[in-house]
CSV table of C-alpha atoms in Angstrom, one decimal:
chain,number,residue,atom,x,y,z
A,2,UNK,CA,-14.7,37.9,-32.8
A,3,UNK,CA,-13.7,39.8,-29.5
A,4,UNK,CA,-10.3,41.3,-28.6
A,5,UNK,CA,-10.0,38.6,-25.9
A,6,UNK,CA,-10.4,35.7,-28.7
A,7,UNK,CA,-7.6,37.9,-30.8
A,8,UNK,CA,-5.4,38.1,-27.9
A,9,UNK,CA,-1.7,36.9,-28.7
A,10,UNK,CA,-0.1,34.3,-26.7
A,11,UNK,CA,2.2,35.3,-23.8
A,12,UNK,CA,0.2,38.6,-23.3
A,13,UNK,CA,-1.1,39.7,-20.0
A,14,UNK,CA,-3.1,38.8,-18.4
A,15,UNK,CA,-2.3,35.1,-19.0
A,16,UNK,CA,-5.2,32.5,-19.6
A,17,UNK,CA,-5.6,28.8,-19.6
A,18,UNK,CA,-4.0,28.6,-22.8
A,19,UNK,CA,-0.6,29.8,-21.0
A,20,UNK,CA,-1.1,27.6,-18.2
A,21,UNK,CA,-2.0,24.7,-20.2
A,22,UNK,CA,1.6,25.1,-22.2
A,23,UNK,CA,3.7,25.4,-19.0
A,24,UNK,CA,2.4,22.3,-17.6
A,25,UNK,CA,2.9,20.5,-21.0
A,26,UNK,CA,6.5,21.6,-21.4
A,27,UNK,CA,7.0,20.7,-17.8
A,28,UNK,CA,5.8,17.1,-18.3
A,29,UNK,CA,8.0,16.9,-21.6
A,30,UNK,CA,10.8,18.1,-20.5
A,31,UNK,CA,10.3,15.9,-17.4
A,32,UNK,CA,9.9,13.0,-19.4
A,33,UNK,CA,13.0,13.9,-22.0
A,34,UNK,CA,15.3,14.3,-19.1
A,35,UNK,CA,14.3,11.1,-17.4
A,36,UNK,CA,15.1,9.6,-21.1
A,37,UNK,CA,18.6,11.2,-21.0
A,38,UNK,CA,19.2,9.7,-17.4
A,39,UNK,CA,18.8,6.2,-19.2
A,40,UNK,CA,15.6,6.1,-16.8
A,41,UNK,CA,17.5,6.5,-13.4
A,42,UNK,CA,15.5,6.5,-10.0
A,43,UNK,CA,15.9,9.8,-8.3
A,44,UNK,CA,16.7,10.0,-4.7
A,45,UNK,CA,16.6,13.0,-3.1
A,46,UNK,CA,19.2,14.0,0.1
A,47,UNK,CA,18.0,12.6,3.8
A,48,UNK,CA,18.2,14.6,6.8
A,49,UNK,CA,19.3,17.2,7.3
A,50,UNK,CA,20.1,18.4,3.6
A,51,UNK,CA,16.5,17.8,2.5
A,52,UNK,CA,15.2,20.4,5.5
A,53,UNK,CA,18.0,22.8,4.6
A,54,UNK,CA,17.0,22.7,1.0
A,55,UNK,CA,13.1,23.0,1.8
A,56,UNK,CA,14.1,26.0,3.9
A,57,UNK,CA,16.0,27.6,1.0
A,58,UNK,CA,13.1,27.0,-1.2
A,59,UNK,CA,10.6,28.8,1.2
A,60,UNK,CA,12.8,31.4,1.8
A,61,UNK,CA,13.2,32.2,-2.2
A,62,UNK,CA,9.4,31.6,-2.6
A,63,UNK,CA,8.8,34.2,0.1
A,64,UNK,CA,11.2,36.9,-1.3
A,65,UNK,CA,10.1,36.7,-5.0
A,66,UNK,CA,6.3,37.1,-3.6
A,67,UNK,CA,7.6,40.2,-1.5
A,68,UNK,CA,9.7,41.8,-4.7
A,69,UNK,CA,6.9,40.8,-7.4
A,70,UNK,CA,3.9,40.4,-5.9
A,71,UNK,CA,2.3,42.9,-8.1
A,72,UNK,CA,3.9,41.6,-11.2
A,73,UNK,CA,1.3,39.8,-13.4
A,74,UNK,CA,3.2,36.6,-13.7
A,75,UNK,CA,3.1,36.5,-9.9
A,76,UNK,CA,-0.6,37.3,-10.1
A,77,UNK,CA,-0.8,34.2,-12.8
A,78,UNK,CA,0.7,32.3,-10.3
A,79,UNK,CA,-1.5,32.7,-7.9
A,80,UNK,CA,-4.9,32.1,-10.0
A,81,UNK,CA,-7.2,29.3,-11.4
A,82,UNK,CA,-5.8,29.7,-14.8
A,83,UNK,CA,-2.6,28.5,-13.8
A,84,UNK,CA,-3.7,26.0,-11.2
A,85,UNK,CA,-6.2,23.9,-13.1
A,86,UNK,CA,-3.8,23.0,-15.9
A,87,UNK,CA,-1.2,21.9,-13.2
A,88,UNK,CA,-3.6,19.9,-11.1
A,89,UNK,CA,-4.7,18.3,-14.6
A,90,UNK,CA,-1.2,17.4,-15.5
A,91,UNK,CA,-0.8,15.7,-11.5
A,92,UNK,CA,-3.5,13.7,-12.1
A,93,UNK,CA,-2.2,12.5,-15.3
A,94,UNK,CA,0.9,11.0,-13.4
A,95,UNK,CA,-1.4,9.6,-11.0
A,96,UNK,CA,-3.3,8.0,-13.3
A,97,UNK,CA,-0.4,6.6,-14.8
A,98,UNK,CA,0.5,5.2,-11.3
A,99,UNK,CA,-3.2,3.6,-11.5
A,100,UNK,CA,-2.2,1.9,-14.9
A,101,UNK,CA,1.5,1.1,-14.4
A,102,UNK,CA,2.2,-1.0,-11.7
A,103,UNK,CA,4.7,0.4,-9.4
A,104,UNK,CA,8.0,-0.4,-7.7
A,105,UNK,CA,8.8,-3.4,-9.6
A,106,UNK,CA,11.0,-4.3,-12.7
A,107,UNK,CA,10.2,-2.6,-15.7
A,108,UNK,CA,9.0,-5.1,-18.2
A,109,UNK,CA,9.6,-3.0,-21.4
A,110,UNK,CA,12.4,-0.6,-22.3
A,111,UNK,CA,10.3,2.2,-22.5
A,112,UNK,CA,8.8,1.8,-18.8
A,113,UNK,CA,12.4,1.6,-17.7
A,114,UNK,CA,13.6,4.6,-19.9
A,115,UNK,CA,10.8,6.9,-18.8
A,116,UNK,CA,10.6,5.5,-15.1
A,117,UNK,CA,7.0,4.4,-15.3
A,118,UNK,CA,7.4,1.7,-12.5
A,119,UNK,CA,8.9,4.1,-10.3
A,120,UNK,CA,6.5,7.7,-11.2
A,121,UNK,CA,7.0,9.2,-7.6
A,122,UNK,CA,10.7,9.2,-8.0
A,123,UNK,CA,11.2,10.6,-11.5
A,124,UNK,CA,11.7,13.9,-13.5
A,125,UNK,CA,8.0,14.6,-14.5
A,126,UNK,CA,6.6,13.7,-10.9
A,127,UNK,CA,9.2,16.1,-9.3
A,128,UNK,CA,8.8,19.1,-11.6
A,129,UNK,CA,5.1,19.1,-11.6
A,130,UNK,CA,5.0,18.6,-7.8
A,131,UNK,CA,7.6,21.8,-7.7
A,132,UNK,CA,5.3,23.2,-9.7
A,133,UNK,CA,2.1,22.6,-7.6
A,134,UNK,CA,4.0,23.8,-4.6
A,135,UNK,CA,5.0,27.0,-6.3
A,136,UNK,CA,1.4,28.0,-6.9
A,137,UNK,CA,0.1,26.7,-3.6
A,138,UNK,CA,2.8,28.7,-1.8
A,139,UNK,CA,2.1,31.9,-4.0
A,140,UNK,CA,-1.8,31.7,-3.3
A,141,UNK,CA,-1.3,30.8,0.4
A,142,UNK,CA,0.8,34.1,0.6
A,143,UNK,CA,-1.9,35.9,-1.1
A,144,UNK,CA,-4.4,34.9,1.2
A,145,UNK,CA,-1.9,36.6,4.3
A,146,UNK,CA,-2.7,40.0,3.1
A,147,UNK,CA,-5.5,40.9,4.4
A,148,UNK,CA,-5.7,38.4,6.9
A,149,UNK,CA,-9.2,38.1,8.0
A,150,UNK,CA,-12.4,35.9,8.9
A,151,UNK,CA,-13.2,35.7,4.8
A,152,UNK,CA,-9.9,34.6,3.9
A,153,UNK,CA,-9.1,32.3,6.8
A,154,UNK,CA,-11.0,29.1,5.5
A,155,UNK,CA,-8.8,29.4,2.1
A,156,UNK,CA,-5.7,29.9,3.9
A,157,UNK,CA,-6.3,26.8,6.2
A,158,UNK,CA,-7.0,24.8,2.8
A,159,UNK,CA,-4.1,25.9,0.6
A,160,UNK,CA,-1.7,26.1,3.3
A,161,UNK,CA,-2.5,22.5,4.4
A,162,UNK,CA,-2.2,21.3,1.1
A,163,UNK,CA,0.9,23.2,0.9
A,164,UNK,CA,2.5,21.2,3.8
A,165,UNK,CA,1.3,17.7,2.5
A,166,UNK,CA,2.8,18.0,-0.7
A,167,UNK,CA,6.3,19.9,0.8
A,168,UNK,CA,6.6,17.3,3.8
A,169,UNK,CA,6.1,14.3,1.4
A,170,UNK,CA,8.6,15.5,-1.1
A,171,UNK,CA,11.2,16.2,1.4
A,172,UNK,CA,10.5,13.5,3.6
A,173,UNK,CA,10.3,10.2,1.3
A,174,UNK,CA,14.1,10.1,1.4
A,175,UNK,CA,13.7,9.6,5.4
A,176,UNK,CA,11.2,6.9,5.3
A,177,UNK,CA,13.0,3.7,6.5
A,178,UNK,CA,10.5,0.6,5.2
A,179,UNK,CA,12.5,-2.9,6.9
A,180,UNK,CA,11.8,-6.5,7.0
A,181,UNK,CA,12.8,-8.3,10.2
A,182,UNK,CA,12.3,-12.1,10.8
A,183,UNK,CA,11.9,-12.8,14.1
A,184,UNK,CA,12.1,-16.8,15.7
A,185,UNK,CA,10.8,-17.7,19.0
A,186,UNK,CA,12.9,-17.1,21.6
A,187,UNK,CA,15.4,-15.3,19.9
A,188,UNK,CA,15.7,-11.7,20.4
A,189,UNK,CA,16.4,-9.7,17.1
A,190,UNK,CA,17.3,-6.0,16.8
A,191,UNK,CA,18.6,-6.3,12.8
A,192,UNK,CA,16.2,-5.9,9.8
A,193,UNK,CA,16.5,-5.5,6.1
A,194,UNK,CA,15.9,-3.0,3.5
A,195,UNK,CA,14.6,-3.1,0.5
A,196,UNK,CA,18.1,-3.7,-1.1
A,197,UNK,CA,19.1,-6.3,1.1
A,198,UNK,CA,21.2,-4.3,3.5
A,199,UNK,CA,21.4,-5.0,7.2
A,200,UNK,CA,20.1,-2.4,9.1
A,201,UNK,CA,20.3,-2.3,13.3
A,202,UNK,CA,17.6,-1.0,14.9
A,203,UNK,CA,17.3,1.2,18.4
A,204,UNK,CA,15.0,-1.6,19.7
A,205,UNK,CA,15.2,-5.5,20.1
A,206,UNK,CA,12.0,-7.5,19.1
A,207,UNK,CA,11.6,-11.0,20.7
A,208,UNK,CA,8.8,-13.5,19.4
A,209,UNK,CA,7.2,-15.0,22.0
A,210,UNK,CA,4.2,-17.0,20.5
A,211,UNK,CA,2.7,-17.4,16.9
A,212,UNK,CA,-0.8,-18.0,16.3
A,213,UNK,CA,-2.9,-18.9,13.3
A,214,UNK,CA,-6.5,-19.1,13.0
A,215,UNK,CA,-7.3,-21.2,10.0
A,216,UNK,CA,-10.4,-21.8,7.7
A,217,UNK,CA,-12.0,-25.1,7.7
A,218,UNK,CA,-10.2,-27.0,4.7
A,219,UNK,CA,-11.8,-27.4,1.5
A,220,UNK,CA,-12.5,-30.8,-0.5
A,221,UNK,CA,-12.7,-31.3,-4.4
A,222,UNK,CA,-12.2,-33.8,-7.1
A,223,UNK,CA,-9.7,-34.2,-9.3
A,224,UNK,CA,-8.8,-36.2,-12.6
A,225,UNK,CA,-6.7,-39.2,-12.0
A,226,UNK,CA,-5.3,-38.9,-15.5
A,227,UNK,CA,-4.1,-35.2,-15.4
A,228,UNK,CA,-4.4,-34.3,-11.7
A,229,UNK,CA,-6.5,-31.2,-12.5
A,230,UNK,CA,-9.4,-30.4,-10.5
A,231,UNK,CA,-12.9,-31.2,-12.3
A,232,UNK,CA,-15.0,-28.5,-13.3
A,233,UNK,CA,-18.7,-28.4,-13.9
A,234,UNK,CA,-19.9,-25.9,-16.3
A,235,UNK,CA,-16.4,-24.4,-16.7
A,236,UNK,CA,-16.2,-23.9,-13.0
A,237,UNK,CA,-14.0,-25.6,-10.3
A,238,UNK,CA,-16.3,-27.0,-7.7
A,239,UNK,CA,-15.2,-26.9,-3.8
A,240,UNK,CA,-16.9,-27.5,-0.8
A,241,UNK,CA,-16.0,-26.6,2.7
A,242,UNK,CA,-16.0,-29.2,5.5
A,243,UNK,CA,-18.2,-27.2,7.7
A,244,UNK,CA,-21.1,-29.4,7.9
A,245,UNK,CA,-21.8,-33.5,8.0
A,246,UNK,CA,-23.2,-33.7,4.6
A,247,UNK,CA,-23.3,-32.1,0.9
A,248,UNK,CA,-23.4,-32.9,-2.5
A,249,UNK,CA,-19.9,-32.2,-5.0
A,250,UNK,CA,-20.1,-32.9,-8.5
A,251,UNK,CA,-21.9,-36.3,-8.7
A,252,UNK,CA,-21.3,-37.5,-5.4
A,253,UNK,CA,-22.8,-37.3,-2.3
A,254,UNK,CA,-20.4,-36.8,0.9
A,255,UNK,CA,-21.1,-37.8,4.3
A,256,UNK,CA,-18.4,-36.7,6.9
A,257,UNK,CA,-18.2,-39.2,9.6
A,258,UNK,CA,-15.1,-37.4,11.5
A,259,UNK,CA,-13.6,-34.4,11.3
A,260,UNK,CA,-9.9,-33.9,12.7
A,261,UNK,CA,-8.4,-30.4,12.9
A,262,UNK,CA,-4.8,-31.9,13.7
A,263,UNK,CA,-4.3,-35.3,13.4
A,264,UNK,CA,-1.2,-38.0,12.4
A,265,UNK,CA,-1.8,-41.6,10.9
A,266,UNK,CA,-1.1,-44.2,12.9
A,267,UNK,CA,-1.8,-47.4,10.5
A,268,UNK,CA,-4.8,-47.2,8.3
A,269,UNK,CA,-6.6,-44.5,10.2
A,270,UNK,CA,-5.6,-40.8,11.7
A,271,UNK,CA,-5.7,-40.0,15.4
A,272,UNK,CA,-6.1,-36.4,16.9
A,273,UNK,CA,-2.6,-35.3,18.1
A,274,UNK,CA,-1.4,-31.9,18.7
A,275,UNK,CA,2.2,-31.9,17.7
A,276,UNK,CA,4.2,-30.2,15.0
A,277,UNK,CA,3.3,-31.3,11.6
A,278,UNK,CA,-0.2,-32.5,12.8
A,279,UNK,CA,-2.5,-31.9,9.9
A,280,UNK,CA,-6.4,-31.9,9.0
A,281,UNK,CA,-8.1,-34.9,8.1
A,282,UNK,CA,-11.6,-36.5,7.8
A,283,UNK,CA,-13.1,-40.0,7.3
A,284,UNK,CA,-15.8,-39.5,4.8
A,285,UNK,CA,-18.3,-41.6,3.2
A,286,UNK,CA,-18.7,-40.7,-0.5
A,287,UNK,CA,-21.9,-42.2,-2.7
A,288,UNK,CA,-22.2,-42.2,-6.3
A,289,UNK,CA,-25.9,-40.3,-7.2
A,290,UNK,CA,-25.7,-41.8,-10.4
A,291,UNK,CA,-24.7,-45.7,-9.8
A,292,UNK,CA,-25.4,-45.5,-5.9
A,293,UNK,CA,-22.0,-47.4,-4.7
A,294,UNK,CA,-20.3,-46.0,-2.0
A,295,UNK,CA,-17.0,-45.8,-0.5
A,296,UNK,CA,-15.4,-44.8,2.9
A,297,UNK,CA,-11.9,-43.9,3.5
A,298,UNK,CA,-9.8,-40.8,5.0
A,299,UNK,CA,-8.6,-38.0,3.5
A,300,UNK,CA,-5.8,-35.6,4.5
A,301,UNK,CA,-4.4,-32.2,3.4
A,302,UNK,CA,-0.7,-33.1,4.3
A,303,UNK,CA,2.0,-31.1,5.9
A,304,UNK,CA,5.8,-30.9,6.0
A,305,UNK,CA,5.7,-34.0,8.1
A,306,UNK,CA,2.6,-35.9,6.6
A,307,UNK,CA,2.0,-37.0,2.9
A,308,UNK,CA,-1.4,-35.5,2.0
A,309,UNK,CA,-3.9,-38.7,1.2
A,310,UNK,CA,-6.6,-38.8,-1.5
A,311,UNK,CA,-9.9,-41.1,-1.5
A,312,UNK,CA,-9.9,-42.7,-4.9
A,313,UNK,CA,-13.4,-42.9,-6.0
A,314,UNK,CA,-13.2,-44.5,-9.3
A,315,UNK,CA,-10.6,-45.3,-12.2
A,316,UNK,CA,-11.2,-41.8,-13.2
A,317,UNK,CA,-11.4,-39.6,-10.1
A,318,UNK,CA,-10.5,-38.9,-6.5
A,319,UNK,CA,-11.7,-37.1,-3.5
A,320,UNK,CA,-8.5,-34.7,-2.3
A,321,UNK,CA,-8.5,-32.2,0.9
A,322,UNK,CA,-7.1,-28.9,-0.2
A,323,UNK,CA,-4.6,-27.0,2.5
A,324,UNK,CA,-6.4,-25.0,5.2
A,325,UNK,CA,-6.4,-21.3,4.6
A,326,UNK,CA,-5.4,-19.1,7.2
A,327,UNK,CA,-8.1,-16.8,8.7
A,328,UNK,CA,-6.0,-14.8,11.0
A,329,UNK,CA,-2.5,-15.0,12.1
A,330,UNK,CA,-0.8,-12.9,14.9
A,331,UNK,CA,2.2,-12.6,16.7
A,332,UNK,CA,3.1,-12.0,20.5
A,333,UNK,CA,5.8,-9.8,20.9
A,334,UNK,CA,8.4,-8.5,23.7
A,335,UNK,CA,9.7,-5.3,22.6
A,336,UNK,CA,12.8,-3.6,24.2
A,337,UNK,CA,13.9,-0.1,23.3
A,338,UNK,CA,17.2,2.0,24.0
A,339,UNK,CA,15.1,4.4,26.1
A,340,UNK,CA,14.5,1.5,28.7
A,341,UNK,CA,10.8,0.5,27.6
A,342,UNK,CA,10.1,-3.1,27.7
A,343,UNK,CA,6.4,-4.0,26.3
A,344,UNK,CA,4.7,-7.1,25.6
A,345,UNK,CA,2.2,-6.7,22.8
A,346,UNK,CA,0.4,-8.9,20.3
A,347,UNK,CA,0.2,-7.5,16.6
A,348,UNK,CA,-1.6,-9.2,13.5
A,349,UNK,CA,-2.6,-8.0,10.0
A,350,UNK,CA,-4.2,-4.6,9.8
A,351,UNK,CA,-3.4,-3.9,13.9
A,352,UNK,CA,0.0,-2.9,13.9
A,353,UNK,CA,1.8,-1.3,16.9
A,354,UNK,CA,3.9,2.2,17.3
A,355,UNK,CA,6.7,2.3,19.5
A,356,UNK,CA,9.1,5.6,19.4
A,357,UNK,CA,8.4,6.5,15.8
A,358,UNK,CA,8.3,3.0,14.5
A,359,UNK,CA,5.1,1.1,13.5
A,360,UNK,CA,5.5,-2.8,13.6
A,361,UNK,CA,3.1,-4.6,11.1
A,362,UNK,CA,2.6,-8.4,10.9
A,363,UNK,CA,3.8,-9.2,7.4
A,364,UNK,CA,4.2,-12.9,6.8
A,365,UNK,CA,5.1,-16.0,8.4
A,366,UNK,CA,7.2,-19.5,7.3
A,367,UNK,CA,4.2,-21.0,4.6
A,368,UNK,CA,5.9,-24.5,4.7
A,369,UNK,CA,5.3,-25.0,8.3
A,370,UNK,CA,2.0,-23.2,8.5
A,371,UNK,CA,0.5,-23.5,12.0
A,372,UNK,CA,3.7,-24.7,13.4
A,373,UNK,CA,5.6,-21.9,12.4
A,374,UNK,CA,8.3,-20.6,14.6
A,375,UNK,CA,9.0,-17.8,12.2
A,376,UNK,CA,7.3,-14.2,12.2
A,377,UNK,CA,7.9,-11.7,9.2
A,378,UNK,CA,7.6,-8.0,10.5
A,379,UNK,CA,7.4,-5.2,8.6
A,380,UNK,CA,9.1,-1.9,10.3
A,381,UNK,CA,8.1,1.4,9.0
A,382,UNK,CA,9.8,4.8,10.0
A,383,UNK,CA,8.5,8.2,8.7
A,384,UNK,CA,9.5,11.2,11.0
A,385,UNK,CA,7.4,13.7,8.3
A,386,UNK,CA,4.4,11.7,8.8
A,387,UNK,CA,3.4,14.3,11.7
A,388,UNK,CA,3.9,17.4,9.2
A,389,UNK,CA,1.3,15.6,6.5
A,390,UNK,CA,-1.1,14.8,9.5
A,391,UNK,CA,-1.1,18.4,10.4
A,392,UNK,CA,-1.7,19.4,6.9
A,393,UNK,CA,-4.6,17.2,6.4
A,394,UNK,CA,-6.0,18.7,9.7
A,395,UNK,CA,-5.8,22.1,8.5
A,396,UNK,CA,-7.1,21.1,5.3
A,397,UNK,CA,-10.5,19.8,7.2
A,398,UNK,CA,-10.4,22.7,9.4
A,399,UNK,CA,-10.4,24.9,6.3
A,400,UNK,CA,-13.3,22.9,4.8
A,401,UNK,CA,-15.3,23.1,8.1
A,402,UNK,CA,-14.9,27.0,8.1
A,403,UNK,CA,-15.8,27.7,4.7
A,404,UNK,CA,-19.0,25.3,5.2
A,405,UNK,CA,-19.9,27.4,8.4
A,406,UNK,CA,-19.2,30.8,6.9
A,407,UNK,CA,-19.4,30.4,3.4
A,408,UNK,CA,-17.3,31.4,1.1
A,409,UNK,CA,-16.2,35.4,0.2
A,410,UNK,CA,-17.8,37.4,-2.1
A,411,UNK,CA,-15.9,37.0,-5.1
A,412,UNK,CA,-16.1,33.2,-4.7
A,413,UNK,CA,-12.2,32.7,-4.4
A,414,UNK,CA,-12.6,32.5,-8.3
A,415,UNK,CA,-9.1,33.7,-9.1
A,416,UNK,CA,-7.4,31.9,-6.5
A,417,UNK,CA,-6.7,28.0,-6.7
A,418,UNK,CA,-9.6,26.5,-5.4
């Protein structure tokens, strides 16, 4: 057996064994601290205290590196034997976030005490993130001397990742995520945070118009006794009213007339365009087994009109389901304290950015549907986001640089990859 295998633990140079122990201790210590604090969700200080603490951290890291850069521990912190276990520990926490739903009320006492539903604001995550920043900071400083073309690509990669972790850790407390209810023709400058606290904004938003594009409604067969949808081969049967005829369950349906918005007068429906108007259709339904046919109107209903079904037999009825939204958007007028007056339209996945705020289309009054005069907006402000983007840009530049020039002769095996 070689001397290397007989090496006593904590004897320099340290190996993956020491790196794994350090990462494991940080994780265990983090969960112990979380349990001792009864699962309290940690909140970092906002600006300017987060910036001050970040600058102090950088100053201490640089001073420690300058003073002890030749020390074996500092060499270990700048090597892959420390980085790989730390990355695996960080990955473990990320996987926990994937398996346990985040930012919800914990369903068990274990989840509450260990903070499993808010991992990014717990002691284990903070300790591992701090350890990773130290490792990245050390290896970035190592690549500064000597700074040459061989080291440039690795420096950009490591410094970019350091900036991403550094800015997300410090900036989490400065992120504002607010919800605003905008009604037509009523300027609004107040929004609510996640706790329900009202926040006044440096801009006012007025809803000019709210629009919904809907899919054609679906029809299905229900059991008159249970009210449940009839299944065929253990699968619910639906058909969309987008063609003139089709088969459904044991029936053939012919669409004689379809009205996208309608109101009922007497026993029939007529096309109208007023609040509460609902989709309706006149159908002819033929029983494919018995050959009997029946005609009548069906309607999905709305907050004004009752839904109407067509009774096919003592056992079954044909019903129309409410139309599902295909796309909804809000035409907004936005005024800022700086004097800007902008009219824009936002929709889901097409937000609008103005003066550091990103405005998202979130919801609407689902009871009123297409006639909603309410648009629910989400406003997000993250002042540290440009730093995150800059770090990602540096990482991309470093990757491109390494692709073009190739890696150094030592392959970077002693540094964080």
